[in-house]
XYZ file of C-alpha atoms in Angstrom:
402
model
C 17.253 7.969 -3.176
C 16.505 4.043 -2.519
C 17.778 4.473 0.868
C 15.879 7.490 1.473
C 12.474 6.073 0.551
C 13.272 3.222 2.875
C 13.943 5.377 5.583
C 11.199 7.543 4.775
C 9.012 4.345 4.830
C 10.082 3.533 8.254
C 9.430 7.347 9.914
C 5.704 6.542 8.165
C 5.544 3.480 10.020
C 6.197 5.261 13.356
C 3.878 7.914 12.517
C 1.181 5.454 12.119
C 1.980 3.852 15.111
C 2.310 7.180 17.211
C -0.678 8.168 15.638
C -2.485 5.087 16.963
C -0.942 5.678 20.222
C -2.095 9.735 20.596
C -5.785 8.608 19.546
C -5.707 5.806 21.727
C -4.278 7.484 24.975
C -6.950 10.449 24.171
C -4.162 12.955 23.398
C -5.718 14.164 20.051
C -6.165 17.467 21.476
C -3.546 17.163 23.671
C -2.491 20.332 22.135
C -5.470 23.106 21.112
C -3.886 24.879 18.662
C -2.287 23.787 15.364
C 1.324 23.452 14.239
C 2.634 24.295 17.901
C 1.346 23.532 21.506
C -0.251 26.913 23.193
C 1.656 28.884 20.993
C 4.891 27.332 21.783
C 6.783 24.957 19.280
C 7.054 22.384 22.574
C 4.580 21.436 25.562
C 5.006 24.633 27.855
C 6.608 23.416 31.121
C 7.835 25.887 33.198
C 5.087 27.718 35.254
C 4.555 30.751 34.337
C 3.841 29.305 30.214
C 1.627 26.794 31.857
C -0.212 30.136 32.968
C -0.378 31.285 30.417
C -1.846 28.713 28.138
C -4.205 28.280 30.599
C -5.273 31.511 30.371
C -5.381 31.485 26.513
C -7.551 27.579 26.403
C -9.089 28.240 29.710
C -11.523 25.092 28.287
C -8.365 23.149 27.497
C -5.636 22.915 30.737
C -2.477 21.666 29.838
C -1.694 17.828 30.417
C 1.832 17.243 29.826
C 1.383 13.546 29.300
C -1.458 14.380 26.081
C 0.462 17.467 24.870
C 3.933 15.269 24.482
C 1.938 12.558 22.947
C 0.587 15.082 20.545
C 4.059 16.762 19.698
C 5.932 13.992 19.383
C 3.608 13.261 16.569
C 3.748 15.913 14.858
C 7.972 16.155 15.239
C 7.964 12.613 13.288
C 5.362 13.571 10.628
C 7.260 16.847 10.022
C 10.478 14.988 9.716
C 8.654 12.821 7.402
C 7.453 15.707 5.594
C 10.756 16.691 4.813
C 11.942 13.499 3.215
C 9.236 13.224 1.526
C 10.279 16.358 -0.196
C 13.485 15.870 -0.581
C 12.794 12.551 -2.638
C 10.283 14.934 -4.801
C 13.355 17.359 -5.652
C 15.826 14.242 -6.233
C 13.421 12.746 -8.295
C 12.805 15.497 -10.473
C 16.722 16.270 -10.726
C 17.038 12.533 -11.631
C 14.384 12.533 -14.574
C 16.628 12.108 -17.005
C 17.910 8.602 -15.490
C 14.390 6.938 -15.643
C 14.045 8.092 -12.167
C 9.996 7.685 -11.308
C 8.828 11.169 -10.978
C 5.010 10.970 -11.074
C 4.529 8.821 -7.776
C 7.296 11.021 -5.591
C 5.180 14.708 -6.498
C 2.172 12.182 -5.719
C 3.754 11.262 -2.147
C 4.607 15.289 -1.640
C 0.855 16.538 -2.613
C -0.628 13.192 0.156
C 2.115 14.579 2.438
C 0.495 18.147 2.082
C -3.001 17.070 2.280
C -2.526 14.836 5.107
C -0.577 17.956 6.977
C -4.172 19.761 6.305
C -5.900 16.805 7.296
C -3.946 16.833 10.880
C -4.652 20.663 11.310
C -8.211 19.966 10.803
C -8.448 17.019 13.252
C -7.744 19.623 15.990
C -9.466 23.010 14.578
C -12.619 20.652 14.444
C -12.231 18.665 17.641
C -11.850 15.517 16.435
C -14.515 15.321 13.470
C -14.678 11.630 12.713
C -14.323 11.624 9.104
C -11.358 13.982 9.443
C -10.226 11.826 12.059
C -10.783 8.690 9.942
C -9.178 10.233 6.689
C -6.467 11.091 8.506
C -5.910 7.387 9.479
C -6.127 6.391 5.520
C -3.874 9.508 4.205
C -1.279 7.939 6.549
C -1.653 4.559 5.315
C -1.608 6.054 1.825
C 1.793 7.402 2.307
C 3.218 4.517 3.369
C 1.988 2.543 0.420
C 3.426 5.170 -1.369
C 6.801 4.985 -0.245
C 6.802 1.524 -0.257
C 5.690 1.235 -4.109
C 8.096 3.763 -4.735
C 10.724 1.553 -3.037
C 9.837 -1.222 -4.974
C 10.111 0.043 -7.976
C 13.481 1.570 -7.324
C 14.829 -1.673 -6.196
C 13.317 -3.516 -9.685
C 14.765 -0.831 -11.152
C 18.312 -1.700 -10.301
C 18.091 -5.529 -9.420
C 15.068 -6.592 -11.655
C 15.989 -10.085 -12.386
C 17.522 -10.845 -9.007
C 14.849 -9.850 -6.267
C 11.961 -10.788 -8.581
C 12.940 -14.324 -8.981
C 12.021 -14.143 -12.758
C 14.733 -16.930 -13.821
C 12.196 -19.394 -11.595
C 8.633 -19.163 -12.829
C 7.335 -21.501 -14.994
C 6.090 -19.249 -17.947
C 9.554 -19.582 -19.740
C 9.922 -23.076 -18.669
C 6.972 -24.820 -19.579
C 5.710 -26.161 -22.526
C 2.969 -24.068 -24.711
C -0.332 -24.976 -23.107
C 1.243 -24.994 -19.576
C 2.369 -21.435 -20.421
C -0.878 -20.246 -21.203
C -2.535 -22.036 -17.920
C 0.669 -19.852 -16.480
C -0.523 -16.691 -17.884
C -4.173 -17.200 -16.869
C -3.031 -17.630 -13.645
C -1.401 -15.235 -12.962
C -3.837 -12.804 -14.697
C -6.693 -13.742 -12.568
C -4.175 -13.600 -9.393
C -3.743 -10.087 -10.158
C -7.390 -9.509 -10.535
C -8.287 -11.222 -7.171
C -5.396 -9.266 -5.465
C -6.517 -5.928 -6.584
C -9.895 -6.766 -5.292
C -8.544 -8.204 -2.169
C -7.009 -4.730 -1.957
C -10.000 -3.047 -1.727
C -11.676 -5.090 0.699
C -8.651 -4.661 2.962
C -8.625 -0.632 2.779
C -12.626 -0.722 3.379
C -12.137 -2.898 6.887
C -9.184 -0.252 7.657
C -11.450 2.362 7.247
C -13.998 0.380 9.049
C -11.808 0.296 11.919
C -10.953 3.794 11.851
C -14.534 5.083 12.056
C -15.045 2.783 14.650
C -11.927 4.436 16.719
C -12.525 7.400 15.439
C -16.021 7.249 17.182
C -14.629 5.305 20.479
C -17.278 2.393 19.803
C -13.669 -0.191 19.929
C -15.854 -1.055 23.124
C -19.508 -0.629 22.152
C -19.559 -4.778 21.857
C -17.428 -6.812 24.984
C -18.595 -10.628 24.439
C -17.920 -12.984 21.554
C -18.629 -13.821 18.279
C -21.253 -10.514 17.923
C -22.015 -8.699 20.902
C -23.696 -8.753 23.907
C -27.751 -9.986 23.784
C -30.303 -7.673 22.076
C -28.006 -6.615 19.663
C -30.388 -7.030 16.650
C -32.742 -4.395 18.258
C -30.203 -1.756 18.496
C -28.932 -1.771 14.527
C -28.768 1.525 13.020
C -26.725 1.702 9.882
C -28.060 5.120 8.715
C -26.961 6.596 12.338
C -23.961 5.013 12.701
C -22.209 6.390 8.955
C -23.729 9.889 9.738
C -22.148 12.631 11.503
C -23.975 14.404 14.283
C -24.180 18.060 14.908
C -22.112 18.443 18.256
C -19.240 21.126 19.652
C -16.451 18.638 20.288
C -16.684 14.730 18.685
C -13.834 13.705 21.330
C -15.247 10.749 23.404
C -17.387 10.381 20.640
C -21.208 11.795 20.009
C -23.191 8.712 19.155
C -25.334 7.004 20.890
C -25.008 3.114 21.920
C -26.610 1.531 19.792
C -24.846 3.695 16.609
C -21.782 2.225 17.787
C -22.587 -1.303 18.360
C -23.495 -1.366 14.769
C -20.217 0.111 13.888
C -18.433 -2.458 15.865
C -20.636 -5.134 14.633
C -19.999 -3.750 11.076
C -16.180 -3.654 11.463
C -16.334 -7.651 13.058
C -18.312 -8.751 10.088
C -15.594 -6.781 7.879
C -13.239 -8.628 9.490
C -14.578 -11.696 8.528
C -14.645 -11.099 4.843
C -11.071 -9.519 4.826
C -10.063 -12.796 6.665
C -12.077 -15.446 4.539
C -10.698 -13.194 1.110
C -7.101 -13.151 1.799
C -6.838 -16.198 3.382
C -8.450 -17.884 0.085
C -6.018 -15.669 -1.883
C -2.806 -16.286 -0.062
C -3.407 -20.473 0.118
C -4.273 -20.483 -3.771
C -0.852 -18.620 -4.197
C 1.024 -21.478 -1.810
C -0.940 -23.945 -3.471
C -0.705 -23.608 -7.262
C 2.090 -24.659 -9.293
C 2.044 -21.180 -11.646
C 2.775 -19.089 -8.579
C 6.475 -17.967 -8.537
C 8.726 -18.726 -5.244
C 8.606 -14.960 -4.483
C 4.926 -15.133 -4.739
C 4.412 -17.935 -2.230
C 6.904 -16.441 -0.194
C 4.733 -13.065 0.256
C 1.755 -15.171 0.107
C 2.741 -16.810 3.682
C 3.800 -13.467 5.086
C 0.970 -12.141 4.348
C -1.173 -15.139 5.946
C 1.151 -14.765 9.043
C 0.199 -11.581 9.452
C -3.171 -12.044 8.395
C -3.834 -14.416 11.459
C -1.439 -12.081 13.795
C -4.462 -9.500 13.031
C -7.042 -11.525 14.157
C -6.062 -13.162 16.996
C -5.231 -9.036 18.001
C -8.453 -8.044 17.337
C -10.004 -10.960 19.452
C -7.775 -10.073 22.306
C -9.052 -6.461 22.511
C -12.394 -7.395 22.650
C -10.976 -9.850 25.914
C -9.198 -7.753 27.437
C -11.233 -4.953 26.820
C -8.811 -2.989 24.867
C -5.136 -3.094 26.321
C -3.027 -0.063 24.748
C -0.530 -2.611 23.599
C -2.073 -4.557 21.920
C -4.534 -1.965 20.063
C -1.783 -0.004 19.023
C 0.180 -3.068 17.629
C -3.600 -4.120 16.252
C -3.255 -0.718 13.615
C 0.996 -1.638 12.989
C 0.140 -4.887 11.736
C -2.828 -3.685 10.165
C -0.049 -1.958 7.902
C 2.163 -4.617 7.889
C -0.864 -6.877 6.010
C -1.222 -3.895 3.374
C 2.328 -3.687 2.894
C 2.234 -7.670 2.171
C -0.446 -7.580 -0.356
C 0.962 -4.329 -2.143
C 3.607 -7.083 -2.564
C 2.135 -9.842 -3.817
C 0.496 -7.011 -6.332
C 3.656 -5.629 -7.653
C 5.210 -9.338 -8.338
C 2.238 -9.968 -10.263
C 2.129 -6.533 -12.252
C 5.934 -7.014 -13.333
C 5.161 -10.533 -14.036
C 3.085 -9.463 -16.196
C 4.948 -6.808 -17.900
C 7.976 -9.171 -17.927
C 5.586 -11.832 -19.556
C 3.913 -9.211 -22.116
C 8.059 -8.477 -23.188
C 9.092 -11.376 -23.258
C 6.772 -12.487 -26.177
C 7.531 -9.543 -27.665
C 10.784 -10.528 -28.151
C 9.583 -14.021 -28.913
C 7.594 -12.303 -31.987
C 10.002 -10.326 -33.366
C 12.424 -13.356 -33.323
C 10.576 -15.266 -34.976
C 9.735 -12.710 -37.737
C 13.127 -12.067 -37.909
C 14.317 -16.250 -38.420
C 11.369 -16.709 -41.143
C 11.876 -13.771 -43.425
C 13.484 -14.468 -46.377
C 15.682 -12.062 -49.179
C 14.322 -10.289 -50.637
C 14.838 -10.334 -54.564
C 14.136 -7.139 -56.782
C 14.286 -6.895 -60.386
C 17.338 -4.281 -60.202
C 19.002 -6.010 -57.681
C 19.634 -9.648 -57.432
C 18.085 -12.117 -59.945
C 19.178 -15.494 -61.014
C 20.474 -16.060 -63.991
C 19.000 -19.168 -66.077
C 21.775 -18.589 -68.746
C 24.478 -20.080 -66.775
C 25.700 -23.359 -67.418
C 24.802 -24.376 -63.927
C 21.400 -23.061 -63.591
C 19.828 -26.454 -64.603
C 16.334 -26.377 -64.628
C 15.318 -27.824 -61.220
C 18.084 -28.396 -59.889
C 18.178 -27.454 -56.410
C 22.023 -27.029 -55.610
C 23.187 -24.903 -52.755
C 26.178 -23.974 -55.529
C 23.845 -21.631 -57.437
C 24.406 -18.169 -56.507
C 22.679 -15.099 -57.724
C 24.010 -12.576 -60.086
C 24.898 -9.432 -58.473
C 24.901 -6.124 -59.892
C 27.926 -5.785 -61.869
C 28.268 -9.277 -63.584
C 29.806 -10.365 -60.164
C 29.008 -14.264 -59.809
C 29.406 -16.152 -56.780
């Protein structure tokens, strides 16, 4: 099942990244209809069933070059479909072996929604919030999977690929333990949050694709002069009534504040987890796995950004937007790390002084001495009063002295 999930992570990786790709090359309604293309389960070819579709979407020709773009999609979110259910049946056969079962029937009810989700991005040409939620149910899976990978792999090698024989809570003295603990508490506060911000810019972005304004702004660090007269906030986060959203159906200055929303997002996410990752490196309570995540996810951090500079430059090369939503997931992925080491820390901290407790109500009890069972007896000739020899022994039932 491991090895499933992590294939299953990597087929959601490419259906982000195709996903990107179909959006960006304008192939969302490459194909008209929804599961197949014209009513064929491939792009019709030959000429007589490019006639035919034709005739059926006389308002949508075919385009070979959108229609594969399209299909090929769908072929690797099926696929991925598929996996994901057959991890929801091998979970639930596995139950009984502490197999997680909850987060795999989670995975297969995303999976279903986010099928619906792609239906409805072509039955309602390209609505942007379908559009945009079909960007997030896609980043959802993967999270998913990759959670549920994690906590397969701690399942099995828990002390190993956590690193818990090297952090400092066990090591240190009392008071350092504590500083340990609050640190690492508060790291797993400021990571959640840190979470949040960094799904809110990825949505950010994806209403901005979603509603082509990736090229609303073309000049650095805002946008181009006069942009304060052309803010519209309430515009830009509505939806306007219109037959077909592809192209988009805003007006300019609606998306130049959606572009200058999703640069000043940017700047938050960047100033956030850039604090957050060099606290991690820096502090002495972090574990090695922690800092090690912590620079990966600063790597990719700055990767981001210097991607989403260089399609504003270059006024959008396909490369580099596509890559600019792969390492978008790649950041996620990082901090969903850095979150899980500090949620087992945790655990692994909260158990550990469990066990400390009960060992130390275990060392100081003492016997306990009953009137029926054991009782000393004063009457012996060695029971001098206080004495304190270890050779006096209680009586035990039956007149049996030690």
């Amino acid at each position: 099942m491991k090895k499933l999930t992590l294939f299953s992570i990597f087929l959601a990786a490419v259906v982000i990244i195709l996903g990107a790709y179909t959006r960006l090359t304008d192939a969302g309604l490459g194909c008209p209809d929804w599961p197949g293309c014209y009513g064929n389960l491939t792009v019709p070819l030959s000429e007589e069933k490019v006639a035919q579709a034709n005739a059926a979407y006389p308002e949508r020709p075919v385009e070979a070059f959108k229609a594969w773009n399209e299909m090929i999609h769908r072929y690797f979110a099926g696929t991925l479909g598929l996996c994901v259910l057959a991890i929801a049946i091998i979970a639930v056969r596995q139950r009984h072996k502490g197999t997680p079962v909850k987060l795999p029937l989670l995975l297969l009810g995303l999976i279903i929604f986010q099928a619906a989700l792609g239906m409805w991005t072509v039955t309602l040409n390209l609505l942007p919030v379908v559009v945009m939620g079909h960007l997030l149910g896609g980043f959802s899976v993967l999270s998913c999977l990759f959670v549920l990978y994690l906590r397969l792999r701690n399942r099995t090698y828990e002390a190993y690929h956590l690193g818990l024989n090297d952090v400092p809570i066990e090591k240190a003295a009392s008071d350092t333990s504590q500083k340990a603990n609050s640190f690492q508490s508060s790291l797993k506060l400021a990571a959640f949050i840190g979470a949040g911000v960094l799904i809110t810019q990825i949505a950010l972005g994806g209403w901005t694709s979603a509603n082509y304004a990736a090229l609303a702004c073309t000049e650095m660090p805002v946008c181009e002069s006069g942009w304060q007269d052309r803010i519209d906030i309430p515009g830009a986060f509505s939806v306007p009534d219109a037959q077909n959203y592809e192209f988009g159906a805003h007006d300019y200055g609606e998306r130049v504040t959606m572009h200058i929303v999703h640069r000043l997002g940017a700047l938050i996410t960047f100033v956030y987890l850039l604090a957050l990752g060099i606290s991690v490196l820096v502090s002495r309570y972090a574990t090695s796995k922690q800092k090690h995540v912590s620079a990966f996810m600063i790597l990719a951090l700055f990767t981001q950004v210097a991607l989403g500079i260089s399609n504003v430059v270059f006024m959008l090369p396909l490369a580099v937007a596509v890559l600019h939503n792969a390492v978008a997931a790649i950041l996620l992925l990082s901090l969903i790390n850095l979150i899980f080491t500090l949620v087992t820390r945790t655990q692994h901290t909260r158990a550990l002084n469990n066990d400390r407790q009960n060992s130390h109500a275990l060392s100081g009890s003492r016997p306990l001495h009953s009137a029926g069972a054991f009782r000393t007896d004063a009457s012996t000739p060695n029971a001098i009063a206080g004495s304190t020899s270890s050779h006096i022994l209680p009586r035990a039932p039956g007149g049996f002295y030690g």
